[in-house]
Every structure is written in C-alpha cells, then in structure tokens.
GROMACS .gro file of C-alpha atoms in nm:
model
  506
    1LEU     CA    1  -8.696  11.873   9.308
    2LEU     CA    2  -8.645  11.503   9.372
    3GLU     CA    3  -8.915  11.497   9.639
    4ARG     CA    4  -9.154  11.682   9.412
    5ARG     CA    5  -9.075  11.445   9.124
    6GLU     CA    6  -9.147  11.143   9.343
    7ARG     CA    7  -9.483  11.295   9.445
    8ASP     CA    8  -9.564  11.364   9.080
    9LEU     CA    9  -9.475  11.008   8.984
   10ALA     CA   10  -9.692  10.870   9.262
   11LEU     CA   11  -9.987  11.083   9.147
   12ALA     CA   12  -9.922  10.982   8.787
   13SER     CA   13  -9.916  10.617   8.883
   14ALA     CA   14 -10.246  10.652   9.069
   15TYR     CA   15 -10.400  10.830   8.773
   16ASN     CA   16 -10.266  10.568   8.532
   17GLY     CA   17 -10.406  10.289   8.748
   18GLY     CA   18 -10.751  10.439   8.722
   19GLN     CA   19 -10.749  10.443   8.343
   20ASN     CA   20 -10.902  10.161   8.147
   21LEU     CA   21 -10.611  10.069   7.922
   22THR     CA   22 -10.698   9.702   7.892
   23GLN     CA   23 -10.935   9.761   7.601
   24ILE     CA   24 -10.667   9.836   7.350
   25ASP     CA   25 -10.656   9.761   6.979
   26ASP     CA   26 -10.415   9.811   6.692
   27LYS     CA   27 -10.523  10.170   6.638
   28SER     CA   28 -10.491  10.273   7.003
   29LEU     CA   29 -10.155  10.091   7.027
   30LYS     CA   30 -10.020  10.300   6.741
   31LYS     CA   31 -10.151  10.611   6.913
   32LEU     CA   32  -9.982  10.503   7.238
   33LEU     CA   33  -9.648  10.457   7.066
   34THR     CA   34  -9.679  10.786   6.881
   35SER     CA   35  -9.740  10.960   7.214
   36LEU     CA   36  -9.437  10.783   7.364
   37GLU     CA   37  -9.219  10.893   7.075
   38LYS     CA   38  -9.337  11.249   7.123
   39LYS     CA   39  -9.250  11.241   7.496
   40VAL     CA   40  -8.908  11.090   7.425
   41ASN     CA   41  -8.825  11.365   7.176
   42GLU     CA   42  -8.961  11.637   7.402
   43ASN     CA   43  -8.749  11.516   7.693
   44LEU     CA   44  -8.436  11.495   7.476
   45GLU     CA   45  -8.493  11.846   7.348
   46LEU     CA   46  -8.545  11.998   7.695
   47ARG     CA   47  -8.247  11.818   7.843
   48SER     CA   48  -8.031  11.939   7.556
   49LYS     CA   49  -8.161  12.294   7.583
   50TYR     CA   50  -8.146  12.325   7.965
   51PRO     CA   51  -7.881  12.075   8.081
   52ASN     CA   52  -7.819  12.258   8.408
   53ASP     CA   53  -8.177  12.346   8.496
   54PRO     CA   54  -8.369  12.035   8.609
   55GLU     CA   55  -8.683  12.242   8.668
   56LYS     CA   56  -8.713  12.283   8.292
   57PHE     CA   57  -8.709  11.912   8.201
   58MET     CA   58  -8.828  11.736   8.517
   59HIS     CA   59  -9.198  11.746   8.426
   60SER     CA   60  -9.121  11.605   8.082
   61GLU     CA   61  -8.965  11.305   8.256
   62VAL     CA   62  -9.273  11.252   8.466
   63ASP     CA   63  -9.473  11.249   8.141
   64LEU     CA   64  -9.222  11.015   7.981
   65ASP     CA   65  -9.240  10.779   8.276
   66ILE     CA   66  -9.621  10.769   8.244
   67GLU     CA   67  -9.602  10.688   7.874
   68VAL     CA   68  -9.357  10.404   7.930
   69ARG     CA   69  -9.575  10.263   8.209
   70ASN     CA   70  -9.879  10.275   7.983
   71LEU     CA   71  -9.719  10.010   7.763
   72GLN     CA   72  -9.744   9.763   8.052
   73SER     CA   73 -10.116   9.738   7.981
   74LEU     CA   74 -10.026   9.544   7.666
   75ALA     CA   75  -9.944   9.244   7.885
   76THR     CA   76 -10.320   9.182   7.899
   77THR     CA   77 -10.346   9.180   7.518
   78PRO     CA   78 -10.045   8.980   7.397
   79HIS     CA   79 -10.214   8.913   7.063
   80LEU     CA   80 -10.110   9.271   6.977
   81TYR     CA   81  -9.738   9.191   7.018
   82PRO     CA   82  -9.691   9.144   6.642
   83ALA     CA   83  -9.814   9.502   6.600
   84LEU     CA   84  -9.575   9.608   6.877
   85VAL     CA   85  -9.294   9.464   6.670
   86ARG     CA   86  -9.431   9.605   6.346
   87TYR     CA   87  -9.446   9.958   6.491
   88GLU     CA   88  -9.084   9.924   6.614
   89ALA     CA   89  -9.160   9.974   6.981
   90THR     CA   90  -8.821   9.832   7.077
   91ALA     CA   91  -8.649  10.116   6.894
   92LEU     CA   92  -8.828  10.355   7.129
   93LEU     CA   93  -8.785  10.154   7.449
   94LEU     CA   94  -8.428  10.028   7.439
   95PRO     CA   95  -8.249  10.367   7.425
   96LEU     CA   96  -8.429  10.451   7.749
   97LEU     CA   97  -8.221  10.183   7.923
   98GLN     CA   98  -7.937  10.434   7.897
   99HIS     CA   99  -8.138  10.733   8.019
  100VAL     CA  100  -7.959  10.964   8.263
  101ASN     CA  101  -8.255  10.950   8.499
  102ARG     CA  102  -8.231  10.607   8.662
  103SER     CA  103  -8.602  10.607   8.744
  104ILE     CA  104  -8.673  10.607   8.370
  105THR     CA  105  -8.431  10.315   8.335
  106VAL     CA  106  -8.613  10.121   8.608
  107THR     CA  107  -8.954  10.188   8.454
  108THR     CA  108  -8.831  10.078   8.111
  109ILE     CA  109  -8.681   9.756   8.244
  110GLN     CA  110  -8.996   9.681   8.443
  111THR     CA  111  -9.209   9.743   8.137
  112ILE     CA  112  -9.001   9.506   7.926
  113SER     CA  113  -9.028   9.249   8.204
  114GLU     CA  114  -9.408   9.284   8.218
  115LEU     CA  115  -9.436   9.242   7.844
  116ILE     CA  116  -9.233   8.922   7.822
  117GLU     CA  117  -9.373   8.758   8.137
  118VAL     CA  118  -9.699   8.654   7.974
  119GLU     CA  119  -9.842   8.304   7.954
  120GLU     CA  120  -9.902   8.318   7.577
  121VAL     CA  121  -9.548   8.211   7.495
  122GLU     CA  122  -9.584   8.233   7.116
  123PHE     CA  123  -9.655   8.607   7.133
  124ALA     CA  124  -9.389   8.676   7.398
  125THR     CA  125  -9.133   8.486   7.190
  126GLU     CA  126  -9.192   8.714   6.893
  127PHE     CA  127  -9.138   9.025   7.105
  128THR     CA  128  -8.837   8.864   7.276
  129SER     CA  129  -8.679   8.789   6.939
  130ASP     CA  130  -8.723   9.152   6.840
  131LEU     CA  131  -8.556   9.267   7.161
  132LEU     CA  132  -8.264   9.035   7.096
  133ARG     CA  133  -8.228   9.154   6.737
  134ASN     CA  134  -8.196   9.505   6.876
  135ASN     CA  135  -7.915   9.402   7.117
  136VAL     CA  136  -8.112   9.419   7.440
  137THR     CA  137  -7.856   9.194   7.612
  138ASP     CA  138  -7.572   9.440   7.548
  139LEU     CA  139  -7.778   9.724   7.693
  140LEU     CA  140  -7.877   9.517   7.997
  141GLU     CA  141  -7.512   9.422   8.051
  142GLU     CA  142  -7.406   9.787   8.032
  143ALA     CA  143  -7.677   9.888   8.280
  144LEU     CA  144  -7.579   9.603   8.512
  145TYR     CA  145  -7.213   9.705   8.527
  146LYS     CA  146  -7.312  10.058   8.625
  147CYS     CA  147  -7.455   9.912   8.947
  148THR     CA  148  -7.182   9.872   9.206
  149ASN     CA  149  -7.324   9.992   9.538
  150GLU     CA  150  -7.558   9.710   9.640
  151LYS     CA  151  -7.541   9.789  10.012
  152GLY     CA  152  -7.701  10.129  10.039
  153ASP     CA  153  -7.875  10.243   9.723
  154ASP     CA  154  -8.240  10.134   9.704
  155GLU     CA  155  -8.283  10.261   9.351
  156GLU     CA  156  -7.975  10.072   9.233
  157ARG     CA  157  -8.094   9.752   9.399
  158GLU     CA  158  -8.426   9.795   9.219
  159ILE     CA  159  -8.246   9.838   8.885
  160VAL     CA  160  -8.041   9.523   8.944
  161SER     CA  161  -8.349   9.324   9.045
  162SER     CA  162  -8.537   9.439   8.735
  163ILE     CA  163  -8.246   9.362   8.500
  164LEU     CA  164  -8.202   9.014   8.645
  165SER     CA  165  -8.573   8.946   8.611
  166VAL     CA  166  -8.561   9.043   8.243
  167ILE     CA  167  -8.255   8.822   8.187
  168GLU     CA  168  -8.435   8.532   8.352
  169CYS     CA  169  -8.736   8.581   8.123
  170LEU     CA  170  -8.516   8.607   7.813
  171VAL     CA  171  -8.341   8.279   7.898
  172ASP     CA  172  -8.675   8.111   7.968
  173HIS     CA  173  -8.801   8.209   7.623
  174GLN     CA  174  -8.478   8.130   7.437
  175SER     CA  175  -8.225   7.907   7.611
  176SER     CA  176  -7.955   8.018   7.364
  177VAL     CA  177  -7.960   8.360   7.535
  178ALA     CA  178  -7.777   8.200   7.830
  179GLU     CA  179  -7.474   8.153   7.608
  180SER     CA  180  -7.503   8.475   7.409
  181LEU     CA  181  -7.496   8.680   7.732
  182GLN     CA  182  -7.120   8.625   7.748
  183GLU     CA  183  -7.049   8.537   7.386
  184LYS     CA  184  -6.793   8.809   7.328
  185LYS     CA  185  -6.597   8.781   7.651
  186ALA     CA  186  -6.581   8.599   7.981
  187ARG     CA  187  -6.470   8.875   8.216
  188GLY     CA  188  -6.692   9.178   8.195
  189SER     CA  189  -6.989   8.963   8.090
  190VAL     CA  190  -7.325   8.913   8.261
  191LEU     CA  191  -7.204   8.572   8.375
  192HIS     CA  192  -6.895   8.728   8.532
  193TRP     CA  193  -7.105   8.992   8.710
  194ILE     CA  194  -7.343   8.729   8.848
  195VAL     CA  195  -7.059   8.501   8.964
  196ASN     CA  196  -6.918   8.792   9.166
  197ARG     CA  197  -7.256   8.868   9.322
  198VAL     CA  198  -7.326   8.515   9.449
  199GLY     CA  199  -7.002   8.497   9.650
  200VAL     CA  200  -6.959   8.532  10.027
  201ASP     CA  201  -6.841   8.893   9.984
  202HIS     CA  202  -7.198   8.993   9.896
  203ALA     CA  203  -7.383   8.842  10.191
  204ASN     CA  204  -7.583   9.164  10.240
  205ASP     CA  205  -7.684   9.197   9.876
  206SER     CA  206  -8.063   9.176   9.846
  207ASN     CA  207  -8.025   9.046   9.491
  208ARG     CA  208  -7.789   8.764   9.583
  209THR     CA  209  -8.059   8.496   9.576
  210LEU     CA  210  -8.194   8.604   9.238
  211SER     CA  211  -7.838   8.619   9.104
  212SER     CA  212  -7.775   8.262   9.219
  213GLU     CA  213  -8.096   8.143   9.054
  214ILE     CA  214  -8.002   8.297   8.719
  215LEU     CA  215  -7.648   8.161   8.750
  216ALA     CA  216  -7.788   7.808   8.783
  217ILE     CA  217  -8.014   7.863   8.481
  218MET     CA  218  -7.730   8.003   8.268
  219LEU     CA  219  -7.510   7.704   8.351
  220GLN     CA  220  -7.780   7.443   8.296
  221ASN     CA  221  -7.852   7.582   7.950
  222SER     CA  222  -7.496   7.601   7.817
  223ASP     CA  223  -7.193   7.372   7.823
  224ARG     CA  224  -6.984   7.670   7.715
  225ASN     CA  225  -7.096   7.860   8.023
  226LYS     CA  226  -7.006   7.561   8.241
  227LYS     CA  227  -6.656   7.560   8.096
  228ILE     CA  228  -6.605   7.936   8.128
  229MET     CA  229  -6.745   7.934   8.481
  230VAL     CA  230  -6.483   7.684   8.594
  231HIS     CA  231  -6.177   7.761   8.382
  232GLU     CA  232  -6.194   8.140   8.340
  233LEU     CA  233  -6.401   8.280   8.627
  234ASN     CA  234  -6.277   8.063   8.916
  235GLY     CA  235  -6.642   7.968   8.963
  236ILE     CA  236  -6.586   7.642   9.151
  237GLU     CA  237  -6.402   7.825   9.429
  238VAL     CA  238  -6.675   8.089   9.447
  239LEU     CA  239  -6.949   7.827   9.479
  240LEU     CA  240  -6.762   7.611   9.730
  241GLN     CA  241  -6.676   7.906   9.952
  242ALA     CA  242  -7.038   8.020   9.948
  243ILE     CA  243  -7.163   7.669  10.032
  244ALA     CA  244  -6.896   7.627  10.301
  245SER     CA  245  -7.033   7.934  10.481
  246PHE     CA  246  -7.326   7.709  10.583
  247ARG     CA  247  -7.113   7.430  10.731
  248LYS     CA  248  -7.189   7.533  11.089
  249VAL     CA  249  -7.517   7.719  11.046
  250ASP     CA  250  -7.844   7.651  10.875
  251PRO     CA  251  -8.004   7.912  10.645
  252VAL     CA  252  -8.186   8.168  10.858
  253ASP     CA  253  -8.492   8.202  10.634
  254SER     CA  254  -8.656   8.075  10.315
  255GLU     CA  255  -8.455   8.317  10.101
  256GLU     CA  256  -8.125   8.180  10.230
  257GLU     CA  257  -8.256   7.828  10.178
  258GLU     CA  258  -8.330   7.911   9.816
  259TYR     CA  259  -7.988   8.073   9.778
  260LEU     CA  260  -7.812   7.761   9.908
  261GLU     CA  261  -8.022   7.537   9.685
  262ASN     CA  262  -7.930   7.750   9.382
  263LEU     CA  263  -7.560   7.720   9.470
  264PHE     CA  264  -7.589   7.341   9.472
  265ASP     CA  265  -7.779   7.348   9.141
  266ALA     CA  266  -7.502   7.558   8.986
  267LEU     CA  267  -7.239   7.318   9.118
  268CYS     CA  268  -7.435   7.022   8.978
  269ALA     CA  269  -7.434   7.189   8.637
  270CYS     CA  270  -7.057   7.239   8.651
  271ALA     CA  271  -7.006   6.877   8.760
  272MET     CA  272  -7.189   6.745   8.451
  273LEU     CA  273  -6.907   6.847   8.218
  274GLU     CA  274  -6.614   6.609   8.184
  275GLU     CA  275  -6.366   6.897   8.133
  276ASN     CA  276  -6.455   7.038   8.476
  277LYS     CA  277  -6.401   6.725   8.685
  278GLU     CA  278  -6.029   6.768   8.742
  279GLU     CA  279  -6.093   7.119   8.876
  280LEU     CA  280  -6.357   6.977   9.111
  281SER     CA  281  -6.093   6.739   9.243
  282LYS     CA  282  -5.833   7.014   9.287
  283ALA     CA  283  -6.085   7.228   9.477
  284GLU     CA  284  -6.176   6.930   9.703
  285ALA     CA  285  -6.542   6.965   9.611
  286LEU     CA  286  -6.631   6.607   9.710
  287GLU     CA  287  -6.468   6.652  10.049
  288LEU     CA  288  -6.690   6.952  10.117
  289MET     CA  289  -7.000   6.763  10.000
  290VAL     CA  290  -6.925   6.485  10.249
  291VAL     CA  291  -6.878   6.741  10.528
  292MET     CA  292  -7.209   6.907  10.440
  293MET     CA  293  -7.387   6.570  10.444
  294LYS     CA  294  -7.242   6.490  10.786
  295LYS     CA  295  -7.299   6.825  10.954
  296ARG     CA  296  -7.605   6.973  10.782
  297PRO     CA  297  -7.893   6.727  10.732
  298ALA     CA  298  -8.084   6.983  10.526
  299ALA     CA  299  -7.799   6.988  10.273
  300ARG     CA  300  -7.778   6.611  10.231
  301LEU     CA  301  -8.002   6.577   9.928
  302PRO     CA  302  -7.846   6.856   9.715
  303ALA     CA  303  -7.495   6.745   9.817
  304MET     CA  304  -7.582   6.390   9.708
  305LYS     CA  305  -7.694   6.524   9.370
  306VAL     CA  306  -7.360   6.700   9.325
  307CYS     CA  307  -7.176   6.378   9.411
  308ASN     CA  308  -7.385   6.176   9.168
  309PHE     CA  309  -7.307   6.409   8.875
  310ALA     CA  310  -6.942   6.441   8.974
  311LEU     CA  311  -6.874   6.068   9.010
  312THR     CA  312  -7.026   5.975   8.675
  313ALA     CA  313  -6.747   5.857   8.443
  314CYS     CA  314  -6.471   5.990   8.671
  315GLY     CA  315  -6.248   5.751   8.862
  316LEU     CA  316  -6.051   6.039   9.018
  317LEU     CA  317  -6.356   6.186   9.190
  318CYS     CA  318  -6.473   5.838   9.291
  319GLU     CA  319  -6.142   5.798   9.474
  320ASN     CA  320  -6.185   6.142   9.633
  321PHE     CA  321  -6.530   6.042   9.759
  322VAL     CA  322  -6.407   5.722   9.924
  323SER     CA  323  -6.101   5.896  10.073
  324ALA     CA  324  -6.325   6.168  10.218
  325GLY     CA  325  -6.515   5.908  10.420
  326GLY     CA  326  -6.831   5.915  10.214
  327LEU     CA  327  -6.908   5.542  10.217
  328GLY     CA  328  -7.060   5.531  10.566
  329LEU     CA  329  -7.315   5.799  10.486
  330LEU     CA  330  -7.374   5.662  10.138
  331PHE     CA  331  -7.474   5.317  10.257
  332ALA     CA  332  -7.682   5.462  10.540
  333PHE     CA  333  -7.885   5.647  10.276
  334PHE     CA  334  -7.894   5.329  10.068
  335MET     CA  335  -8.058   5.154  10.364
  336GLY     CA  336  -8.324   5.426  10.380
  337LYS     CA  337  -8.176   5.627  10.667
  338GLY     CA  338  -8.071   5.991  10.676
  339SER     CA  339  -8.403   6.174  10.660
  340SER     CA  340  -8.723   6.166  10.863
  341LYS     CA  341  -8.920   6.272  10.555
  342LYS     CA  342  -9.026   5.970  10.351
  343THR     CA  343  -9.009   6.145  10.012
  344LYS     CA  344  -8.662   6.285  10.075
  345ALA     CA  345  -8.535   5.952  10.213
  346PHE     CA  346  -8.665   5.779   9.898
  347GLU     CA  347  -8.491   6.028   9.669
  348MET     CA  348  -8.166   5.999   9.865
  349GLN     CA  349  -8.189   5.620   9.841
  350GLU     CA  350  -8.220   5.637   9.461
  351LEU     CA  351  -7.921   5.873   9.444
  352ALA     CA  352  -7.726   5.634   9.668
  353ILE     CA  353  -7.798   5.347   9.427
  354SER     CA  354  -7.668   5.554   9.135
  355ILE     CA  355  -7.355   5.661   9.325
  356ILE     CA  356  -7.276   5.302   9.427
  357ALA     CA  357  -7.310   5.195   9.064
  358ASN     CA  358  -7.071   5.476   8.962
  359LEU     CA  359  -6.817   5.376   9.228
  360LEU     CA  360  -6.815   5.014   9.113
  361ALA     CA  361  -6.802   5.116   8.747
  362PHE     CA  362  -6.524   5.376   8.765
  363LEU     CA  363  -6.302   5.287   9.061
  364GLY     CA  364  -5.999   5.094   8.948
  365ALA     CA  365  -5.905   4.763   9.107
  366GLY     CA  366  -5.755   4.824   9.450
  367PRO     CA  367  -5.829   4.903   9.815
  368LYS     CA  368  -6.091   5.171   9.754
  369ARG     CA  369  -6.300   4.953   9.524
  370ASN     CA  370  -6.261   4.662   9.766
  371ARG     CA  371  -6.400   4.881  10.044
  372VAL     CA  372  -6.717   4.937   9.840
  373LEU     CA  373  -6.752   4.563   9.769
  374ALA     CA  374  -6.690   4.478  10.135
  375LYS     CA  375  -6.991   4.685  10.240
  376PHE     CA  376  -7.218   4.423  10.086
  377ALA     CA  377  -7.061   4.144  10.288
  378GLU     CA  378  -7.063   4.310  10.630
  379GLN     CA  379  -7.331   4.253  10.895
  380ASP     CA  380  -7.444   3.923  10.746
  381CYS     CA  381  -7.485   4.073  10.396
  382GLU     CA  382  -7.772   4.302  10.500
  383LYS     CA  383  -7.692   4.550  10.225
  384LEU     CA  384  -7.687   4.276   9.964
  385ASP     CA  385  -8.027   4.158  10.090
  386ARG     CA  386  -8.152   4.516  10.066
  387LEU     CA  387  -8.016   4.540   9.711
  388VAL     CA  388  -8.222   4.241   9.601
  389GLU     CA  389  -8.526   4.364   9.792
  390LEU     CA  390  -8.509   4.695   9.606
  391TRP     CA  391  -8.464   4.510   9.277
  392ASN     CA  392  -8.786   4.319   9.348
  393GLU     CA  393  -8.973   4.639   9.437
  394TYR     CA  394  -8.877   4.815   9.113
  395SER     CA  395  -8.935   4.502   8.906
  396GLU     CA  396  -9.289   4.472   9.040
  397LYS     CA  397  -9.347   4.843   8.990
  398LEU     CA  398  -9.253   4.823   8.623
  399GLY     CA  399  -9.419   4.485   8.564
  400LYS     CA  400  -9.380   4.355   8.210
  401ALA     CA  401  -9.337   4.701   8.062
  402THR     CA  402  -8.969   4.645   7.984
  403ASP     CA  403  -9.041   4.314   7.812
  404ASP     CA  404  -9.318   4.458   7.595
  405LEU     CA  405  -9.118   4.767   7.499
  406ALA     CA  406  -9.064   4.796   7.124
  407GLY     CA  407  -8.699   4.807   7.032
  408ASP     CA  408  -8.724   5.139   6.849
  409ASP     CA  409  -8.968   5.322   7.076
  410ASP     CA  410  -8.736   5.584   7.225
  411GLU     CA  411  -9.015   5.796   7.371
  412GLU     CA  412  -9.170   5.509   7.563
  413TYR     CA  413  -8.825   5.402   7.681
  414LEU     CA  414  -8.751   5.749   7.820
  415GLU     CA  415  -9.086   5.750   8.001
  416LEU     CA  416  -8.999   5.417   8.158
  417LEU     CA  417  -8.662   5.553   8.270
  418ASP     CA  418  -8.844   5.826   8.461
  419SER     CA  419  -9.086   5.571   8.605
  420GLY     CA  420  -8.817   5.356   8.766
  421LEU     CA  421  -8.637   5.175   8.485
  422TYR     CA  422  -8.325   5.387   8.535
  423VAL     CA  423  -8.302   5.281   8.901
  424LEU     CA  424  -8.365   4.917   8.805
  425GLN     CA  425  -8.077   4.943   8.557
  426GLN     CA  426  -7.848   5.085   8.827
  427LEU     CA  427  -7.947   4.802   9.061
  428ALA     CA  428  -7.872   4.553   8.782
  429LEU     CA  429  -7.529   4.711   8.732
  430VAL     CA  430  -7.448   4.686   9.103
  431LYS     CA  431  -7.554   4.320   9.114
  432ALA     CA  432  -7.354   4.246   8.800
  433PHE     CA  433  -7.042   4.409   8.944
  434LEU     CA  434  -7.086   4.213   9.267
  435TRP     CA  435  -7.110   3.889   9.071
  436ALA     CA  436  -6.812   3.981   8.853
  437SER     CA  437  -6.601   4.050   9.165
  438GLY     CA  438  -6.558   3.672   9.197
  439ASP     CA  439  -6.635   3.664   9.572
  440VAL     CA  440  -6.794   3.321   9.609
  441GLY     CA  441  -6.974   3.412   9.932
  442ILE     CA  442  -7.137   3.715   9.775
  443GLN     CA  443  -7.226   3.519   9.460
  444LYS     CA  444  -7.397   3.243   9.656
  445ARG     CA  445  -7.589   3.490   9.873
  446LEU     CA  446  -7.694   3.689   9.568
  447VAL     CA  447  -7.836   3.385   9.388
  448PHE     CA  448  -8.004   3.259   9.705
  449VAL     CA  449  -8.181   3.585   9.789
  450MET     CA  450  -8.286   3.645   9.429
  451GLU     CA  451  -8.444   3.300   9.416
  452GLN     CA  452  -8.646   3.385   9.726
  453TYR     CA  453  -8.813   3.658   9.520
  454GLY     CA  454  -8.849   3.441   9.210
  455HIS     CA  455  -8.563   3.604   9.019
  456SER     CA  456  -8.242   3.476   8.862
  457LEU     CA  457  -7.920   3.598   8.699
  458LYS     CA  458  -8.103   3.589   8.369
  459ASP     CA  459  -8.321   3.880   8.486
  460ILE     CA  460  -8.007   4.091   8.544
  461SER     CA  461  -7.883   4.011   8.195
  462ARG     CA  462  -8.220   4.094   8.040
  463VAL     CA  463  -8.225   4.445   8.193
  464LEU     CA  464  -7.862   4.515   8.102
  465LYS     CA  465  -7.907   4.395   7.744
  466ARG     CA  466  -8.207   4.624   7.703
  467GLN     CA  467  -8.000   4.911   7.840
  468PHE     CA  468  -7.710   4.828   7.608
  469GLY     CA  469  -7.941   4.823   7.306
  470PHE     CA  470  -8.081   5.167   7.369
  471MET     CA  471  -7.750   5.324   7.469
  472TYR     CA  472  -7.523   5.196   7.195
  473ASN     CA  473  -7.723   5.053   6.905
  474ASP     CA  474  -7.849   5.401   6.813
  475SER     CA  475  -7.571   5.572   6.617
  476GLU     CA  476  -7.717   5.912   6.697
  477THR     CA  477  -7.706   5.858   7.074
  478LYS     CA  478  -7.531   6.145   7.245
  479ASN     CA  479  -7.356   6.112   7.579
  480THR     CA  480  -7.185   6.351   7.815
  481VAL     CA  481  -6.862   6.150   7.804
  482SER     CA  482  -6.596   6.163   7.537
  483GLU     CA  483  -6.596   5.915   7.250
  484GLY     CA  484  -6.310   5.723   7.409
  485GLY     CA  485  -6.488   5.714   7.744
  486GLU     CA  486  -6.809   5.601   7.578
  487GLU     CA  487  -6.632   5.314   7.404
  488ALA     CA  488  -6.475   5.203   7.733
  489GLN     CA  489  -6.815   5.208   7.906
  490LYS     CA  490  -6.970   5.018   7.618
  491ASN     CA  491  -6.705   4.746   7.641
  492LYS     CA  492  -6.738   4.728   8.018
  493LEU     CA  493  -7.116   4.683   8.000
  494LYS     CA  494  -7.082   4.421   7.726
  495LYS     CA  495  -6.830   4.231   7.938
  496LEU     CA  496  -7.065   4.234   8.238
  497ILE     CA  497  -7.346   4.094   8.026
  498ASP     CA  498  -7.118   3.819   7.894
  499ILE     CA  499  -7.008   3.723   8.247
  500ILE     CA  500  -7.368   3.700   8.371
  501GLU     CA  501  -7.487   3.506   8.066
  502TYR     CA  502  -7.194   3.263   8.087
  503ASN     CA  503  -7.287   3.176   8.445
  504TYR     CA  504  -7.661   3.127   8.399
  505ASP     CA  505  -7.598   2.925   8.081
  506GLU     CA  506  -7.396   2.687   8.295
   0.00000   0.00000   0.00000
C-alpha cells in the first residue's frame, strides 16, 4: 500500500506540475479552497468509517495531498493573500499539521513555507499574522517534539527540515516570534529542542546546521531568549562543547563551516547580555576562544567577535582574556598579522582595536592592565607608532565629516559610525588611556608621533567629546549595560576628556 501510495503521489505531482495554476484569481482561489475543504472532510469521514482498512482511505489522502500542494501556486500571486486570509485558509491548513499520515504533514508544512517565502513582504506579513493568530507556533512545536529519530528516518528528517524552515520564515517576518516560541516555558519549547539538536551528541543529524542557524536568529532577536539559553538550558556549555569539537580539526565541508559559524554567532548573542557574562567566565569561554585562535586560523575572526562582545563592560572577562594568554595574538592582529586574506586581516585589526580599548577601559589597576600598557612600549614603541598611523588613516578617511556633523543628526552620526567613526573613537580611547597612564616615555612618544602626522592631543579630545555628546546627552539613549554601569562609563569618559584637555591647555 505504501509503495502504491508513493507511486500515486509521484503521478499526482507530475500531473499537478503540468497544470497552469499560476493564472489564479479570487474566484478560482475560493474554488480551490472549497475543493480542499471537501477533500479534508472526505478523508476524515473515510478514516473514521474504516480505521483499520487503509485501502478504503488511502486514495482520499492522495487527493488531499494534491489539493494542499495546489495552494503552493499562490506563491506566484501574493496579492491574493488577503483573500486567502478572508476565506480562512489557515483554518483548513493548520489542523493538517496533526494529520496521522506524516506525508500530509510534510506537504502542509512545505506549502506554508512556500506561501510565506515570497518577496512581497507586505502580503506575506498579512498571511503570517493570520497563521500566528491561529497558534501555528504551538502546532509546529508539537510536530517538532514528535520527531526523535534523526538518524534513520528520512521522512522524519524531512518534517524537521520543513518545520525549521517555516520557523525561520516566521521569525524573519516578525522578530517577536523568536520570543513567543518559548513564551510559556523554557524546557519543552522550540528553543529547548533546537539547543539539544545543535550539540555534539547530534553530529550525524542532517538538520544540525539549520538548527544552529535558527538558534542564532532566535538569540539575536530576543534578550529573553539569551537569558533563558544561558540560565535555564545550559546553553553556554552546549555551544562551547560543540565549538571545542573543532579544536584539532577543521570543518570537513561547507555545511560544517556554516554550522561552526552559526555556533559562534549564537555565542556572540549570549555574550551581549550583561547577565550572562558571569556564566561565560565560569564556563571558561574566553579560554576556549584563545585556544581556537591559536590552533584554528579559520576560527580566528568569529572567536575575536565573541571576545569583543564578552569583554565589553566586563572587567572579570577582561581578566580571563589576559590570563588565558590572549594578548600576544591580540596585538599580532592589531599589527595586521594573523590572516593572509586582506579583508579578513582588516576586520580582525578593527576588532583588535575595540578589544584593546575594552581592556584598558574595564581592567582594574594592577598587573594585568600594566601588561596591556607595556605592549605599547615594547620593541621601540612600534605598537604605539602603529596606533597613531591607524588614527591618521581613519582621520583622513572621514575627513571633516565629524566636524560638520550637526549635533542632533542621529542618522548621519550612525552612518559615520559604520564608515569608520566607531574605530576612530576606539583609537581615541586607547590613546587617551595611554596618556592617562602617566608613563612619561609613552606620553612623549605619543605627542611626537602625532605631530609627525599633523595631529595633537586636541584632536583626541574633539573625537571623545563628540562621542560623549551623542552617547550621554540624549536622555533616550539606550545601552546594553545597566544604569549603574552606564554612569560609571560616562564618568570615566568625562575624566579622560578632562585629562586630555588639561594637558593641551597647558
């Protein structure tokens, strides 16, 4: 019976492909949905009447499958989606996610995916909203938790792949879906299921890469998810163990490369949240990032990104990074080494600048901070010279744009940040911290080299004052740090500006 059904479905698919269903209007859509409703009722009736005789209801399921597939043609006419909502198509489709015949479930999920993966976002959003109103996420979650045998069941793997694709589309259309997917509970949620699937125990799971991609998306779109991931689902350990499996081997193919990249993206998202940073320290996340940078060149850039997010506003993780031996690599990347690819080396250099600024800003006075400062004095101050050289490069790149910037033009300011102003600000912070360290040798060298490029301490102050104005003069400014942490950073920046201005006034 199963073999015959598969042959029938193949013939039906071929027949359906030959039909011209693209020329569809409101009237034919209503007819299509009426036919679908008829097939749904017919199948329910036959299954109820002959529950133990598949021969009696199998052909009705072939017909039902055809009718559901026919709706996929609507993807070419998304302007009819309002009619799809008006005729309550979701009320017909969604119960089929719980159909006993898993092939019907797959077809239904694939049809939903086709309908919401259209370029005309405004129409897809309307249909997506209707799906959400009818609790599609609960039904997808239920279907997902029925799938447990990822190693040997092709049909089950196809169901999982289709469900994950729909979830990805739903989140793309409405970012709030990322949070609502586990709104009622942490364990037993979609997030919990996905966290389990990305771990090392599921290395043979064909949906592992897609699961990791959706995990990263769900975390990036929700602080609540970040918190639950770390504090309720042991997510940091899961991610670190999965990343650690690549310490001695590179990904074998492009899919594994994407999987590893998604793991780093998920870890970056977790590291953004202040509440998660202590757990990162306990799990020795920074130590693993340093190991990955040393042993796996391909992992250097994503590991640097994790470090940059983790070290922001966190003295504890800054200490972990220095203790793990990260300074040698960090300053090598700062000097433009570490990658043969120019674009990657440039990106790593910018991350290195940001990390150095974080270390100087958040390490307390003591040996570890002194080690960072000492790097700029070693080898005849070559790193200090490089610091000023980079300052000059970014200053020339931006030109007079920062001077001409209107004080209340937030949009233009954000564009400038993306164009290099952010890096220039980080360079200014590093130079200001070096000056404030009180090391006379470094101070003299800094002034001397800056003068060679036609710059002075006043230029540092100007950049920092502009940064201060946009960060703290806007009462509606929102930051990722707590209010207390924000006030401390504000005072620290103001103090740096005062120190610089006091010296150039002299």
